[in-house]
PDB file of C-alpha atoms and ligand atoms in Angstrom:
ATOM      1  CA  MET A   1       1.420  12.582 -16.358  1.00  0.00           C
ATOM      2  CA  SER A   2      -1.875  10.812 -15.537  1.00  0.00           C
ATOM      3  CA  ARG A   3      -1.406   7.850 -13.206  1.00  0.00           C
ATOM      4  CA  LYS A   4      -4.302   5.544 -12.095  1.00  0.00           C
ATOM      5  CA  PRO A   5      -5.018   6.079  -8.562  1.00  0.00           C
ATOM      6  CA  ILE A   6      -4.954   3.285  -5.958  1.00  0.00           C
ATOM      7  CA  ILE A   7      -7.025   3.024  -2.789  1.00  0.00           C
ATOM      8  CA  ALA A   8      -5.522   0.349  -0.636  1.00  0.00           C
ATOM      9  CA  GLY A   9      -6.994  -0.865   2.695  1.00  0.00           C
ATOM     10  CA  ASN A  10      -4.568  -2.283   5.255  1.00  0.00           C
ATOM     11  CA  TRP A  11      -6.803  -4.326   7.729  1.00  0.00           C
ATOM     12  CA  LYS A  12      -3.794  -4.999   9.974  1.00  0.00           C
ATOM     13  CA  MET A  13      -4.567  -7.642  12.682  1.00  0.00           C
ATOM     14  CA  ASN A  14      -8.358  -7.040  12.506  1.00  0.00           C
ATOM     15  CA  LYS A  15     -11.258  -9.152  11.292  1.00  0.00           C
ATOM     16  CA  ASN A  16     -11.704 -12.791  11.980  1.00  0.00           C
ATOM     17  CA  TYR A  17     -12.936 -15.036   9.072  1.00  0.00           C
ATOM     18  CA  GLY A  18     -16.678 -14.275   9.565  1.00  0.00           C
ATOM     19  CA  GLU A  19     -16.078 -10.423  10.120  1.00  0.00           C
ATOM     20  CA  ALA A  20     -13.746 -10.374   7.015  1.00  0.00           C
ATOM     21  CA  VAL A  21     -16.519 -11.723   4.768  1.00  0.00           C
ATOM     22  CA  VAL A  22     -18.992  -9.373   6.205  1.00  0.00           C
ATOM     23  CA  LEU A  23     -16.569  -6.419   5.503  1.00  0.00           C
ATOM     24  CA  ALA A  24     -15.718  -7.593   2.148  1.00  0.00           C
ATOM     25  CA  GLN A  25     -19.432  -8.023   1.091  1.00  0.00           C
ATOM     26  CA  SER A  26     -20.242  -4.677   2.685  1.00  0.00           C
ATOM     27  CA  ILE A  27     -17.666  -3.050   0.447  1.00  0.00           C
ATOM     28  CA  SER A  28     -18.707  -4.962  -2.611  1.00  0.00           C
ATOM     29  CA  ASN A  29     -22.310  -3.979  -2.208  1.00  0.00           C
ATOM     30  CA  ARG A  30     -21.442  -0.316  -2.100  1.00  0.00           C
ATOM     31  CA  MET A  31     -19.076  -0.450  -5.063  1.00  0.00           C
ATOM     32  CA  ASP A  32     -19.772   0.224  -8.696  1.00  0.00           C
ATOM     33  CA  ASP A  33     -17.545  -1.990 -10.891  1.00  0.00           C
ATOM     34  CA  PHE A  34     -17.417   0.865 -13.442  1.00  0.00           C
ATOM     35  CA  TRP A  35     -15.366   2.830 -10.885  1.00  0.00           C
ATOM     36  CA  LEU A  36     -12.581   0.231 -11.248  1.00  0.00           C
ATOM     37  CA  ASN A  37     -11.762   1.546 -14.735  1.00  0.00           C
ATOM     38  CA  LYS A  38     -10.661   4.712 -12.934  1.00  0.00           C
ATOM     39  CA  VAL A  39      -9.145   3.602  -9.627  1.00  0.00           C
ATOM     40  CA  ASP A  40      -7.511   0.388  -8.480  1.00  0.00           C
ATOM     41  CA  VAL A  41      -9.033  -0.829  -5.234  1.00  0.00           C
ATOM     42  CA  VAL A  42      -6.886  -3.256  -3.047  1.00  0.00           C
ATOM     43  CA  VAL A  43      -7.751  -4.853   0.247  1.00  0.00           C
ATOM     44  CA  CYS A  44      -5.155  -6.394   2.472  1.00  0.00           C
ATOM     45  CA  PRO A  45      -6.776  -8.610   5.002  1.00  0.00           C
ATOM     46  CA  PRO A  46      -4.880 -10.966   7.520  1.00  0.00           C
ATOM     47  CA  PHE A  47      -3.541 -13.901   5.818  1.00  0.00           C
ATOM     48  CA  ILE A  48      -6.244 -16.465   6.922  1.00  0.00           C
ATOM     49  CA  ASP A  49      -8.876 -14.049   5.498  1.00  0.00           C
ATOM     50  CA  LEU A  50      -7.271 -13.748   2.059  1.00  0.00           C
ATOM     51  CA  LYS A  51      -9.230 -16.645   0.451  1.00  0.00           C
ATOM     52  CA  PRO A  52     -12.711 -15.874   1.749  1.00  0.00           C
ATOM     53  CA  VAL A  53     -12.305 -12.105   0.919  1.00  0.00           C
ATOM     54  CA  LYS A  54     -11.242 -13.070  -2.581  1.00  0.00           C
ATOM     55  CA  THR A  55     -14.321 -15.544  -2.923  1.00  0.00           C
ATOM     56  CA  VAL A  56     -16.678 -12.694  -2.084  1.00  0.00           C
ATOM     57  CA  PHE A  57     -15.387 -10.329  -4.671  1.00  0.00           C
ATOM     58  CA  GLU A  58     -15.007 -13.015  -7.288  1.00  0.00           C
ATOM     59  CA  PHE A  59     -18.700 -14.129  -6.662  1.00  0.00           C
ATOM     60  CA  ASP A  60     -19.757 -10.536  -7.116  1.00  0.00           C
ATOM     61  CA  ARG A  61     -17.552 -10.110 -10.275  1.00  0.00           C
ATOM     62  CA  MET A  62     -16.022  -7.108  -8.569  1.00  0.00           C
ATOM     63  CA  ASP A  63     -12.584  -6.677  -9.601  1.00  0.00           C
ATOM     64  CA  VAL A  64     -11.241  -5.431  -6.102  1.00  0.00           C
ATOM     65  CA  GLU A  65      -7.663  -6.808  -5.821  1.00  0.00           C
ATOM     66  CA  LEU A  66      -6.210  -8.664  -3.018  1.00  0.00           C
ATOM     67  CA  GLY A  67      -2.959  -7.796  -0.961  1.00  0.00           C
ATOM     68  CA  ALA A  68      -1.086  -9.435   1.793  1.00  0.00           C
ATOM     69  CA  GLN A  69       0.425  -7.425   4.733  1.00  0.00           C
ATOM     70  CA  ASN A  70       3.781  -9.344   4.698  1.00  0.00           C
ATOM     71  CA  VAL A  71       5.659 -12.100   2.954  1.00  0.00           C
ATOM     72  CA  HIS A  72       8.951 -14.043   3.261  1.00  0.00           C
ATOM     73  CA  TRP A  73      11.468 -13.827   0.515  1.00  0.00           C
ATOM     74  CA  GLU A  74      12.227 -17.644   0.480  1.00  0.00           C
ATOM     75  CA  GLU A  75      10.134 -19.751  -1.712  1.00  0.00           C
ATOM     76  CA  ALA A  76       9.468 -22.641   0.803  1.00  0.00           C
ATOM     77  CA  GLY A  77      11.141 -24.453   3.585  1.00  0.00           C
ATOM     78  CA  ALA A  78      11.813 -24.479   7.356  1.00  0.00           C
ATOM     79  CA  PHE A  79      10.616 -20.851   8.110  1.00  0.00           C
ATOM     80  CA  THR A  80       8.040 -21.455  10.717  1.00  0.00           C
ATOM     81  CA  GLY A  81       5.254 -18.983  10.796  1.00  0.00           C
ATOM     82  CA  GLU A  82       6.136 -17.475   7.447  1.00  0.00           C
ATOM     83  CA  ILE A  83       4.099 -17.270   4.144  1.00  0.00           C
ATOM     84  CA  SER A  84       5.787 -17.324   0.713  1.00  0.00           C
ATOM     85  CA  THR A  85       4.986 -15.493  -2.510  1.00  0.00           C
ATOM     86  CA  GLY A  86       3.761 -18.670  -4.124  1.00  0.00           C
ATOM     87  CA  MET A  87       1.328 -19.344  -1.361  1.00  0.00           C
ATOM     88  CA  LEU A  88      -0.125 -15.760  -1.791  1.00  0.00           C
ATOM     89  CA  LYS A  89      -0.391 -16.169  -5.603  1.00  0.00           C
ATOM     90  CA  ASN A  90      -2.277 -19.435  -5.118  1.00  0.00           C
ATOM     91  CA  VAL A  91      -5.015 -17.647  -3.252  1.00  0.00           C
ATOM     92  CA  GLY A  92      -5.335 -14.886  -5.946  1.00  0.00           C
ATOM     93  CA  CYS A  93      -3.169 -12.224  -4.233  1.00  0.00           C
ATOM     94  CA  ASP A  94      -1.415  -9.935  -6.531  1.00  0.00           C
ATOM     95  CA  TRP A  95      -0.168  -7.108  -4.169  1.00  0.00           C
ATOM     96  CA  CYS A  96       1.776  -7.129  -0.738  1.00  0.00           C
ATOM     97  CA  ILE A  97       2.638  -4.463   1.622  1.00  0.00           C
ATOM     98  CA  VAL A  98       6.384  -4.473   2.526  1.00  0.00           C
ATOM     99  CA  GLY A  99       8.155  -2.411   5.061  1.00  0.00           C
ATOM    100  CA  HIS A 100       5.228  -1.052   6.984  1.00  0.00           C
ATOM    101  CA  SER A 101       6.441   0.904   9.975  1.00  0.00           C
ATOM    102  CA  GLU A 102       4.676  -1.350  12.416  1.00  0.00           C
ATOM    103  CA  ARG A 103       6.775  -4.245  11.050  1.00  0.00           C
ATOM    104  CA  ARG A 104       9.884  -2.092  10.941  1.00  0.00           C
ATOM    105  CA  THR A 105       9.519  -0.947  14.498  1.00  0.00           C
ATOM    106  CA  LEU A 106       7.685  -3.918  16.263  1.00  0.00           C
ATOM    107  CA  MET A 107       9.207  -6.907  14.298  1.00  0.00           C
ATOM    108  CA  GLY A 108      12.690  -5.404  13.510  1.00  0.00           C
ATOM    109  CA  GLU A 109      12.172  -5.501   9.649  1.00  0.00           C
ATOM    110  CA  THR A 110      15.205  -3.790   8.067  1.00  0.00           C
ATOM    111  CA  ASN A 111      15.782  -2.026   4.843  1.00  0.00           C
ATOM    112  CA  GLU A 112      17.526  -5.145   3.733  1.00  0.00           C
ATOM    113  CA  ASP A 113      14.592  -7.367   4.540  1.00  0.00           C
ATOM    114  CA  VAL A 114      12.278  -4.949   2.643  1.00  0.00           C
ATOM    115  CA  ASN A 115      14.533  -5.071  -0.494  1.00  0.00           C
ATOM    116  CA  ARG A 116      14.568  -8.907  -0.292  1.00  0.00           C
ATOM    117  CA  LYS A 117      10.826  -9.096   0.121  1.00  0.00           C
ATOM    118  CA  ALA A 118      10.252  -6.693  -2.821  1.00  0.00           C
ATOM    119  CA  LYS A 119      12.641  -8.678  -5.084  1.00  0.00           C
ATOM    120  CA  ALA A 120      10.874 -12.017  -4.242  1.00  0.00           C
ATOM    121  CA  LEU A 121       7.434 -10.354  -4.976  1.00  0.00           C
ATOM    122  CA  ILE A 122       8.577  -9.119  -8.355  1.00  0.00           C
ATOM    123  CA  ALA A 123      10.099 -12.479  -9.181  1.00  0.00           C
ATOM    124  CA  ALA A 124       6.783 -14.128  -8.506  1.00  0.00           C
ATOM    125  CA  GLY A 125       4.847 -11.499 -10.640  1.00  0.00           C
ATOM    126  CA  MET A 126       3.317  -9.761  -7.669  1.00  0.00           C
ATOM    127  CA  LYS A 127       3.247  -5.997  -7.051  1.00  0.00           C
ATOM    128  CA  PRO A 128       5.036  -4.624  -3.707  1.00  0.00           C
ATOM    129  CA  ILE A 129       3.493  -1.627  -1.852  1.00  0.00           C
ATOM    130  CA  VAL A 130       6.789  -0.341  -0.415  1.00  0.00           C
ATOM    131  CA  CYS A 131       6.173   1.656   2.881  1.00  0.00           C
ATOM    132  CA  VAL A 132       8.411   4.440   3.932  1.00  0.00           C
ATOM    133  CA  GLY A 133       8.228   7.138   6.499  1.00  0.00           C
ATOM    134  CA  GLU A 134       9.941   9.059   9.194  1.00  0.00           C
ATOM    135  CA  SER A 135       9.347   9.206  12.910  1.00  0.00           C
ATOM    136  CA  LEU A 136       8.395  12.497  14.698  1.00  0.00           C
ATOM    137  CA  ALA A 137      12.007  12.727  16.013  1.00  0.00           C
ATOM    138  CA  VAL A 138      13.370  12.602  12.493  1.00  0.00           C
ATOM    139  CA  ARG A 139      10.795  15.266  11.256  1.00  0.00           C
ATOM    140  CA  ASP A 140      11.595  17.516  14.282  1.00  0.00           C
ATOM    141  CA  ALA A 141      15.251  17.314  13.367  1.00  0.00           C
ATOM    142  CA  GLU A 142      14.057  18.245   9.741  1.00  0.00           C
ATOM    143  CA  ALA A 143      15.910  15.187   8.449  1.00  0.00           C
ATOM    144  CA  GLN A 144      12.780  13.518   6.960  1.00  0.00           C
ATOM    145  CA  ASP A 145      13.742  13.907   3.253  1.00  0.00           C
ATOM    146  CA  GLU A 146      17.142  12.331   3.870  1.00  0.00           C
ATOM    147  CA  PHE A 147      15.663   9.578   5.937  1.00  0.00           C
ATOM    148  CA  VAL A 148      12.810   8.634   3.727  1.00  0.00           C
ATOM    149  CA  CYS A 149      14.717   8.863   0.528  1.00  0.00           C
ATOM    150  CA  ALA A 150      17.425   6.572   1.915  1.00  0.00           C
ATOM    151  CA  GLN A 151      14.718   4.049   2.704  1.00  0.00           C
ATOM    152  CA  VAL A 152      13.526   4.368  -0.979  1.00  0.00           C
ATOM    153  CA  ASP A 153      17.180   3.856  -2.231  1.00  0.00           C
ATOM    154  CA  ALA A 154      17.506   0.609   0.003  1.00  0.00           C
ATOM    155  CA  ALA A 155      14.192  -0.738  -0.911  1.00  0.00           C
ATOM    156  CA  PHE A 156      14.840  -0.506  -4.752  1.00  0.00           C
ATOM    157  CA  ALA A 157      18.665  -1.552  -4.666  1.00  0.00           C
ATOM    158  CA  GLY A 158      19.195  -3.968  -7.482  1.00  0.00           C
ATOM    159  CA  ILE A 159      15.662  -3.766  -8.918  1.00  0.00           C
ATOM    160  CA  PRO A 160      15.596  -2.886 -12.602  1.00  0.00           C
ATOM    161  CA  ALA A 161      13.434   0.012 -14.081  1.00  0.00           C
ATOM    162  CA  ALA A 162      11.137  -2.395 -15.968  1.00  0.00           C
ATOM    163  CA  SER A 163      10.181  -4.035 -12.636  1.00  0.00           C
ATOM    164  CA  ALA A 164       9.980  -0.897 -10.573  1.00  0.00           C
ATOM    165  CA  LYS A 165       7.326   0.445 -12.793  1.00  0.00           C
ATOM    166  CA  SER A 166       4.901  -2.088 -11.183  1.00  0.00           C
ATOM    167  CA  CYS A 167       5.908  -1.145  -7.693  1.00  0.00           C
ATOM    168  CA  VAL A 168       4.022   1.288  -5.563  1.00  0.00           C
ATOM    169  CA  VAL A 169       5.657   3.400  -2.802  1.00  0.00           C
ATOM    170  CA  ALA A 170       3.467   4.410   0.128  1.00  0.00           C
ATOM    171  CA  TYR A 171       4.727   7.452   2.090  1.00  0.00           C
ATOM    172  CA  GLU A 172       3.389   6.946   5.726  1.00  0.00           C
ATOM    173  CA  PRO A 173       4.982   9.209   8.264  1.00  0.00           C
ATOM    174  CA  ILE A 174       4.825   7.350  11.531  1.00  0.00           C
ATOM    175  CA  TRP A 175       3.545  10.211  13.521  1.00  0.00           C
ATOM    176  CA  ALA A 176       0.432  10.076  11.404  1.00  0.00           C
ATOM    177  CA  ILE A 177      -0.428   6.383  11.500  1.00  0.00           C
ATOM    178  CA  GLY A 178      -3.334   5.607  13.726  1.00  0.00           C
ATOM    179  CA  THR A 179      -2.827   8.848  15.493  1.00  0.00           C
ATOM    180  CA  GLY A 180      -5.609  10.851  13.880  1.00  0.00           C
ATOM    181  CA  ARG A 181      -2.827  13.435  12.961  1.00  0.00           C
ATOM    182  CA  THR A 182      -2.662  13.663   9.275  1.00  0.00           C
ATOM    183  CA  ALA A 183       0.195  15.302   7.314  1.00  0.00           C
ATOM    184  CA  THR A 184      -1.115  18.307   5.703  1.00  0.00           C
ATOM    185  CA  PRO A 185      -1.528  18.068   1.951  1.00  0.00           C
ATOM    186  CA  GLU A 186       1.579  20.302   1.573  1.00  0.00           C
ATOM    187  CA  GLN A 187       3.848  18.104   3.787  1.00  0.00           C
ATOM    188  CA  ALA A 188       2.677  14.966   2.158  1.00  0.00           C
ATOM    189  CA  GLU A 189       3.087  16.396  -1.404  1.00  0.00           C
ATOM    190  CA  ALA A 190       6.495  17.678  -0.551  1.00  0.00           C
ATOM    191  CA  MET A 191       7.726  14.231   0.444  1.00  0.00           C
ATOM    192  CA  CYS A 192       5.913  12.402  -2.350  1.00  0.00           C
ATOM    193  CA  ALA A 193       7.768  14.763  -4.827  1.00  0.00           C
ATOM    194  CA  ALA A 194      11.089  14.110  -3.139  1.00  0.00           C
ATOM    195  CA  ILE A 195      10.316  10.459  -3.410  1.00  0.00           C
ATOM    196  CA  ARG A 196       9.706  10.795  -7.223  1.00  0.00           C
ATOM    197  CA  THR A 197      12.907  12.756  -7.563  1.00  0.00           C
ATOM    198  CA  THR A 198      14.700   9.905  -5.789  1.00  0.00           C
ATOM    199  CA  LEU A 199      13.034   7.395  -8.193  1.00  0.00           C
ATOM    200  CA  ALA A 200      14.161   9.431 -11.069  1.00  0.00           C
ATOM    201  CA  ARG A 201      17.674   9.528  -9.911  1.00  0.00           C
ATOM    202  CA  ILE A 202      17.726   5.709  -9.333  1.00  0.00           C
ATOM    203  CA  TYR A 203      16.057   5.131 -12.573  1.00  0.00           C
ATOM    204  CA  ASP A 204      14.954   7.848 -15.043  1.00  0.00           C
ATOM    205  CA  GLN A 205      12.206  10.524 -15.110  1.00  0.00           C
ATOM    206  CA  GLU A 206       9.961   8.338 -17.371  1.00  0.00           C
ATOM    207  CA  THR A 207      10.036   5.445 -14.865  1.00  0.00           C
ATOM    208  CA  ALA A 208       9.640   7.724 -11.952  1.00  0.00           C
ATOM    209  CA  ASP A 209       6.575   9.424 -13.698  1.00  0.00           C
ATOM    210  CA  GLN A 210       4.949   6.103 -14.279  1.00  0.00           C
ATOM    211  CA  MET A 211       5.322   4.756 -10.568  1.00  0.00           C
ATOM    212  CA  ARG A 212       2.383   5.359  -8.204  1.00  0.00           C
ATOM    213  CA  ILE A 213       3.118   7.025  -4.836  1.00  0.00           C
ATOM    214  CA  LEU A 214       0.570   6.796  -2.066  1.00  0.00           C
ATOM    215  CA  TYR A 215      -0.015   8.737   1.047  1.00  0.00           C
ATOM    216  CA  GLY A 216      -0.879   6.860   4.366  1.00  0.00           C
ATOM    217  CA  GLY A 217      -1.625   8.106   7.873  1.00  0.00           C
ATOM    218  CA  SER A 218      -4.989   8.862   9.302  1.00  0.00           C
ATOM    219  CA  MET A 219      -6.541   9.393   5.852  1.00  0.00           C
ATOM    220  CA  ASN A 220     -10.246   9.531   5.924  1.00  0.00           C
ATOM    221  CA  PRO A 221     -13.161  10.653   3.831  1.00  0.00           C
ATOM    222  CA  GLY A 222     -12.831  14.151   5.576  1.00  0.00           C
ATOM    223  CA  ASN A 223      -9.222  14.839   4.638  1.00  0.00           C
ATOM    224  CA  ALA A 224      -8.861  12.880   1.440  1.00  0.00           C
ATOM    225  CA  GLU A 225      -9.801  15.404  -1.080  1.00  0.00           C
ATOM    226  CA  GLY A 226      -7.014  17.784  -0.344  1.00  0.00           C
ATOM    227  CA  LEU A 227      -4.454  14.931  -0.121  1.00  0.00           C
ATOM    228  CA  LEU A 228      -5.575  13.214  -3.410  1.00  0.00           C
ATOM    229  CA  ALA A 229      -5.550  16.606  -5.297  1.00  0.00           C
ATOM    230  CA  GLN A 230      -1.685  16.874  -5.026  1.00  0.00           C
ATOM    231  CA  GLU A 231       0.347  16.237  -8.138  1.00  0.00           C
ATOM    232  CA  ASN A 232       2.446  13.534  -6.631  1.00  0.00           C
ATOM    233  CA  ILE A 233      -0.010  11.655  -4.657  1.00  0.00           C
ATOM    234  CA  ASP A 234      -1.584   8.797  -6.490  1.00  0.00           C
ATOM    235  CA  GLY A 235      -3.898   7.448  -3.809  1.00  0.00           C
ATOM    236  CA  GLY A 236      -3.941   6.281  -0.335  1.00  0.00           C
ATOM    237  CA  LEU A 237      -2.910   3.343   1.923  1.00  0.00           C
ATOM    238  CA  ILE A 238      -5.670   3.394   4.526  1.00  0.00           C
ATOM    239  CA  GLY A 239      -5.677   1.833   8.046  1.00  0.00           C
ATOM    240  CA  GLY A 240      -8.418   2.581  10.439  1.00  0.00           C
ATOM    241  CA  ALA A 241     -10.787   4.028   7.721  1.00  0.00           C
ATOM    242  CA  ALA A 242     -10.461   0.765   5.749  1.00  0.00           C
ATOM    243  CA  LEU A 243     -12.369  -1.102   8.526  1.00  0.00           C
ATOM    244  CA  ASP A 244     -15.596   0.654   7.745  1.00  0.00           C
ATOM    245  CA  ALA A 245     -17.147  -0.038   4.499  1.00  0.00           C
ATOM    246  CA  ASP A 246     -18.795   3.361   4.227  1.00  0.00           C
ATOM    247  CA  SER A 247     -15.543   5.155   4.919  1.00  0.00           C
ATOM    248  CA  PHE A 248     -13.565   2.993   2.662  1.00  0.00           C
ATOM    249  CA  VAL A 249     -15.860   3.275  -0.337  1.00  0.00           C
ATOM    250  CA  ASP A 250     -16.140   7.048   0.257  1.00  0.00           C
ATOM    251  CA  LEU A 251     -12.409   7.108  -0.119  1.00  0.00           C
ATOM    252  CA  VAL A 252     -12.684   5.162  -3.379  1.00  0.00           C
ATOM    253  CA  LYS A 253     -15.126   7.735  -4.538  1.00  0.00           C
ATOM    254  CA  ALA A 254     -12.855  10.548  -3.514  1.00  0.00           C
ATOM    255  CA  ALA A 255     -10.123   9.008  -5.831  1.00  0.00           C
ATOM    256  CA  LEU A 256     -12.428   8.781  -8.881  1.00  0.00           C
TER     257      LEU A 256
HETATM  258  C1  LIG B   1      -1.535   2.311   8.080  1.00  0.00           C
HETATM  259  O1  LIG B   1      -1.266   1.640   8.990  1.00  0.00           O
HETATM  260  O2  LIG B   1      -0.967   1.945   6.911  1.00  0.00           O
HETATM  261  C2  LIG B   1      -2.273   3.505   8.125  1.00  0.00           C
HETATM  262  C3  LIG B   1      -2.285   4.328   7.122  1.00  0.00           C
HETATM  263  O3  LIG B   1      -3.153   3.477   9.168  1.00  0.00           O
HETATM  264  P1  LIG B   1      -4.139   4.718   9.592  1.00  0.00           P
HETATM  265  O4  LIG B   1      -4.858   5.006   8.299  1.00  0.00           O
HETATM  266  O5  LIG B   1      -5.016   4.057  10.575  1.00  0.00           O
HETATM  267  O6  LIG B   1      -3.362   5.852  10.202  1.00  0.00           O
END
């Protein structure tokens, strides 16, 4: 089954307005638009950088897609500090990360929140990148498959197969995020295969085979080749290496 790979950059809480424009422009300058037939490229800057980053890629006619790092499930109202799907759509944002481990750990985001956010994004015609992943303690207890697959079950509860097909799952072991300690290709593949088996159980094999599953956690141009060569790894969600245009574009090239 051939799935189009995705390289998605999570800029986290980095880059002010001017810096975001410079990074987007540097990425655009290094890209060949022909590559985008073979790989989907998504950048996820902070909310206030979404519009200027979009403008850079639009001006260059470079079809790099835009993602947010979070969203609220309500459409509008008294939710101070939150952003809705409609607001994201309005600035040309088609993707959104949900359930990143930093939001689960630091902001108390629950599996139920992740499910609500995924449903709201789907209802708005957007594509969620659903992050799942275990802590080192869970891995040391050899409970990682059970833990991560339960996160997948919870995230997709009540989402029909037709909608799930446009969703992406990102397997991001917490112990590998921002630590420089990458999962081995074998560890990452084993979990991504288990996630696909879970999706096949929730839906059916055809749906699971169409869904894209990414690896994230200290991925960089030096270790990408082995990870991207795995049967069940359809790209990467990139943190640190996405903040450097050369590294990010090298990762795009590695996925071609
Ligand atoms: C992330 O936060 O999604 C991530 C994968 O970060 P890093 O690449 O820096 O480990």
